[in-house]
Amino acid sequence: VAAPAPLLALAVALRALNCVLVRTSFVPDEYWQSLEVAHRMLFLILNINNYGYLTWEWANSLRGYSYPLIFASIYKALQLLGKDDVQLLIWVPRLAQAVLAAFADVKLYSLVQHLENAETAKCVFFCQLCSWFTWYSCTRTLTNTMETILTIFALSYYPIKGSKMGNSCKYLALVALAIVIRPTAVILWMPLVFSHFLQEQRKADLILQNCIPVGLVTVGTSLIIDRVFFGEWVLVQLNFLKFNVLQNLGTFYGSHPWHWYFTQGLPVILGAHLPFFIHGCVLAPKRYRIFLVAVIWTLVVYSTLSHKEFRFIYPVLPFCMFFCGYSLKHLKAWKKSAASFLLLSNLLPALYTGLIHQRGTLDVMSHIQQLCHNSDQSQAFVFIMMPCHSTPFYSHVHCPLKMRFLQCPPDLKGNENYTDEADVFYSDPLGWLNKEFYNDTILPSHLILFNVLEQEISPFLASRGYEKTATVFHTHVPQGRVGSHISVYRRKAEIPE
């Protein structure tokens, strides 16, 4: 069922607005696993050395180049057009992601219209557009975002019982692509593919004519792309699963109790949709039970891993929206009141998280960008003294400025007493700075730090002649090493503004 053109136009306009109204940072991966990699890929192709940075995951072949290649292509196109301005490099990839999200929204509408009717489709579409977490995440350059978008596309071709819309080849190709981009996508799709296999009469044909060819083409393409950029044959998807699932080394970045996804994760990302989701699960016909199985199975599998994040379960949200829309449609007399409640209760968290919470780490980049236009750019040296990967890097500066940040790779060699650079720094900031910058000739020209650090290192700042040039708001809920504001310091005698 083709979606009406006005609906697509509405979705694209809304997601473009969505993109503009999200000016905060969520997690470092939205830059460090996509835009930073793409920026470096472009300049490696141009043989410009030491311009760009790859995190430890790339040194250990845990990530693939297929997803960053999309953004590297956008960067290359902008460069060929002579439009590789830093603002375009920041916004065009996000706008591209927003347009894809709009197409996914419309695909979800078409799917429900085919399975049910236009009224239910409108309710699901409304729930999808209302979701504060989708608003917060769908225009970000995260692998989780692309995994969610591809999941919706794949779902629109999935052969559900009683539906004539299924296309095994198309949905399997989209699932394979999602797995190439983010290998954990295999978790969500396991029960769905297994269910399809059980109900398929021609099982051998499904495997020989669809699964094997699709798998070979996608994995083969991914292997070739990674061979070009790594310079050797490497199956990154296997390494990724080995690191995150088998070795469970993600715990380095924090761990949560086993029940976290059920008690906090899903309730938070669903927000006001939660009662509608539960109601929809009770109401929905038996043939949609596979969607619920997929959601529960994903939460259960992720619950076994100690490192947990909201974004990991983002791909189950479209399934949840299906049940929410089903509930909304059956509320009859209460439908308008329920819709108003959903809209208003999602509006505040969507705007607050999109425009206010954690915006400083992006806003401060404009102060760094200004150094690119200074005559003394070659003398500038920016040191970001914040929890590592707090800010983006060259993708948001776009000039070969000397920059440094505190490193925090996990220990991959099994050293019991391992401490990363960021932890060593935070255990004694003043001592670390005096030891690291013992000589005035190696001092950074600019320091970027959270205000919680200022008092502790004030003797260093005073003795080395640093003055505060800007204070940038970051968050209303400072925690630990993350302060409410970011301070920008400049060495007085070194570089004129």
PDB file of C-alpha atoms in Angstrom, residues 331-433:
ATOM      1  CA  LEU A 331     -10.141   3.903  22.922  1.00  0.00           C
ATOM      2  CA  LYS A 332     -13.172   5.181  20.944  1.00  0.00           C
ATOM      3  CA  ALA A 333     -14.717   8.007  23.075  1.00  0.00           C
ATOM      4  CA  TRP A 334     -11.425   8.651  24.896  1.00  0.00           C
ATOM      5  CA  LYS A 335      -9.314   8.772  21.739  1.00  0.00           C
ATOM      6  CA  LYS A 336      -9.036  12.592  21.475  1.00  0.00           C
ATOM      7  CA  SER A 337      -8.222  13.041  25.161  1.00  0.00           C
ATOM      8  CA  ALA A 338      -5.660  10.218  25.010  1.00  0.00           C
ATOM      9  CA  ALA A 339      -4.029  11.720  21.888  1.00  0.00           C
ATOM     10  CA  SER A 340      -3.804  15.153  23.568  1.00  0.00           C
ATOM     11  CA  PHE A 341      -2.278  13.536  26.655  1.00  0.00           C
ATOM     12  CA  LEU A 342       0.343  11.715  24.542  1.00  0.00           C
ATOM     13  CA  LEU A 343       1.255  14.857  22.609  1.00  0.00           C
ATOM     14  CA  LEU A 344       1.572  17.143  25.636  1.00  0.00           C
ATOM     15  CA  SER A 345       3.360  14.644  27.889  1.00  0.00           C
ATOM     16  CA  ASN A 346       5.981  13.921  25.198  1.00  0.00           C
ATOM     17  CA  LEU A 347       6.461  17.558  24.168  1.00  0.00           C
ATOM     18  CA  LEU A 348       8.290  18.674  27.298  1.00  0.00           C
ATOM     19  CA  PRO A 349      10.869  15.830  27.481  1.00  0.00           C
ATOM     20  CA  ALA A 350      11.405  16.065  23.697  1.00  0.00           C
ATOM     21  CA  LEU A 351      12.138  19.813  23.791  1.00  0.00           C
ATOM     22  CA  TYR A 352      14.101  19.721  27.049  1.00  0.00           C
ATOM     23  CA  THR A 353      16.394  16.843  26.041  1.00  0.00           C
ATOM     24  CA  GLY A 354      16.693  18.173  22.480  1.00  0.00           C
ATOM     25  CA  LEU A 355      17.421  21.822  23.241  1.00  0.00           C
ATOM     26  CA  ILE A 356      18.758  22.118  26.800  1.00  0.00           C
ATOM     27  CA  HIS A 357      20.134  18.984  28.497  1.00  0.00           C
ATOM     28  CA  GLN A 358      23.822  18.316  27.611  1.00  0.00           C
ATOM     29  CA  ARG A 359      24.191  21.015  24.969  1.00  0.00           C
ATOM     30  CA  GLY A 360      27.448  22.571  26.180  1.00  0.00           C
ATOM     31  CA  THR A 361      29.782  20.010  24.611  1.00  0.00           C
ATOM     32  CA  LEU A 362      28.429  20.982  21.175  1.00  0.00           C
ATOM     33  CA  ASP A 363      28.162  24.732  21.858  1.00  0.00           C
ATOM     34  CA  VAL A 364      31.794  24.902  22.981  1.00  0.00           C
ATOM     35  CA  MET A 365      32.927  23.663  19.548  1.00  0.00           C
ATOM     36  CA  SER A 366      32.119  27.090  18.046  1.00  0.00           C
ATOM     37  CA  HIS A 367      34.829  28.594  20.332  1.00  0.00           C
ATOM     38  CA  ILE A 368      37.319  26.047  18.975  1.00  0.00           C
ATOM     39  CA  GLN A 369      36.168  26.666  15.369  1.00  0.00           C
ATOM     40  CA  GLN A 370      37.099  30.378  15.744  1.00  0.00           C
ATOM     41  CA  LEU A 371      40.757  29.391  16.215  1.00  0.00           C
ATOM     42  CA  CYS A 372      40.772  28.056  12.638  1.00  0.00           C
ATOM     43  CA  HIS A 373      40.326  31.603  11.343  1.00  0.00           C
ATOM     44  CA  ASN A 374      43.157  33.077  13.434  1.00  0.00           C
ATOM     45  CA  SER A 375      46.456  34.030  11.838  1.00  0.00           C
ATOM     46  CA  ASP A 376      48.239  32.065  14.589  1.00  0.00           C
ATOM     47  CA  GLN A 377      46.366  28.810  13.915  1.00  0.00           C
ATOM     48  CA  SER A 378      49.659  26.890  13.727  1.00  0.00           C
ATOM     49  CA  GLN A 379      50.539  28.039  17.282  1.00  0.00           C
ATOM     50  CA  ALA A 380      47.155  27.078  18.754  1.00  0.00           C
ATOM     51  CA  PHE A 381      46.950  23.936  20.867  1.00  0.00           C
ATOM     52  CA  VAL A 382      43.607  22.977  22.415  1.00  0.00           C
ATOM     53  CA  PHE A 383      43.539  20.567  25.350  1.00  0.00           C
ATOM     54  CA  ILE A 384      40.092  19.191  26.233  1.00  0.00           C
ATOM     55  CA  MET A 385      40.335  18.312  29.945  1.00  0.00           C
ATOM     56  CA  MET A 386      37.018  16.502  30.229  1.00  0.00           C
ATOM     57  CA  PRO A 387      35.843  12.888  30.555  1.00  0.00           C
ATOM     58  CA  CYS A 388      37.145  11.374  27.328  1.00  0.00           C
ATOM     59  CA  HIS A 389      35.131  11.768  24.110  1.00  0.00           C
ATOM     60  CA  SER A 390      32.915  14.409  25.796  1.00  0.00           C
ATOM     61  CA  THR A 391      33.030  16.588  22.681  1.00  0.00           C
ATOM     62  CA  PRO A 392      33.199  15.831  18.965  1.00  0.00           C
ATOM     63  CA  PHE A 393      36.614  16.394  17.363  1.00  0.00           C
ATOM     64  CA  TYR A 394      37.755  17.258  13.832  1.00  0.00           C
ATOM     65  CA  SER A 395      34.338  16.635  12.233  1.00  0.00           C
ATOM     66  CA  HIS A 396      33.115  19.744  14.132  1.00  0.00           C
ATOM     67  CA  VAL A 397      36.269  21.837  13.587  1.00  0.00           C
ATOM     68  CA  HIS A 398      37.357  20.966  10.021  1.00  0.00           C
ATOM     69  CA  CYS A 399      40.846  22.448  10.132  1.00  0.00           C
ATOM     70  CA  PRO A 400      44.179  20.818  11.102  1.00  0.00           C
ATOM     71  CA  LEU A 401      44.275  22.422  14.546  1.00  0.00           C
ATOM     72  CA  LYS A 402      46.471  20.782  17.176  1.00  0.00           C
ATOM     73  CA  MET A 403      44.049  19.190  19.668  1.00  0.00           C
ATOM     74  CA  ARG A 404      44.283  16.680  22.479  1.00  0.00           C
ATOM     75  CA  PHE A 405      41.898  14.998  24.929  1.00  0.00           C
ATOM     76  CA  LEU A 406      42.223  12.571  27.833  1.00  0.00           C
ATOM     77  CA  GLN A 407      42.411   8.958  26.615  1.00  0.00           C
ATOM     78  CA  CYS A 408      40.350   6.094  28.077  1.00  0.00           C
ATOM     79  CA  PRO A 409      40.740   2.841  26.120  1.00  0.00           C
ATOM     80  CA  PRO A 410      39.726  -0.282  28.048  1.00  0.00           C
ATOM     81  CA  ASP A 411      42.365  -2.818  29.018  1.00  0.00           C
ATOM     82  CA  LEU A 412      42.422  -5.516  26.361  1.00  0.00           C
ATOM     83  CA  LYS A 413      45.507  -7.291  27.710  1.00  0.00           C
ATOM     84  CA  GLY A 414      44.157  -8.363  31.123  1.00  0.00           C
ATOM     85  CA  ASN A 415      46.360  -6.141  33.331  1.00  0.00           C
ATOM     86  CA  GLU A 416      44.892  -6.199  36.827  1.00  0.00           C
ATOM     87  CA  ASN A 417      46.218  -2.769  37.819  1.00  0.00           C
ATOM     88  CA  TYR A 418      45.254  -1.029  34.569  1.00  0.00           C
ATOM     89  CA  THR A 419      44.175   2.632  34.840  1.00  0.00           C
ATOM     90  CA  ASP A 420      43.426   4.767  31.803  1.00  0.00           C
ATOM     91  CA  GLU A 421      44.801   8.295  31.299  1.00  0.00           C
ATOM     92  CA  ALA A 422      41.495   9.992  32.228  1.00  0.00           C
ATOM     93  CA  ASP A 423      41.336   8.126  35.570  1.00  0.00           C
ATOM     94  CA  VAL A 424      44.983   8.916  36.331  1.00  0.00           C
ATOM     95  CA  PHE A 425      44.295  12.600  35.583  1.00  0.00           C
ATOM     96  CA  TYR A 426      41.158  12.780  37.744  1.00  0.00           C
ATOM     97  CA  SER A 427      42.861  11.077  40.704  1.00  0.00           C
ATOM     98  CA  ASP A 428      45.190  14.129  41.010  1.00  0.00           C
ATOM     99  CA  PRO A 429      44.462  16.810  38.357  1.00  0.00           C
ATOM    100  CA  LEU A 430      46.894  19.412  39.690  1.00  0.00           C
ATOM    101  CA  GLY A 431      49.776  16.961  40.086  1.00  0.00           C
ATOM    102  CA  TRP A 432      49.119  15.492  36.636  1.00  0.00           C
ATOM    103  CA  LEU A 433      49.127  18.930  34.959  1.00  0.00           C
TER     104      LEU A 433
END
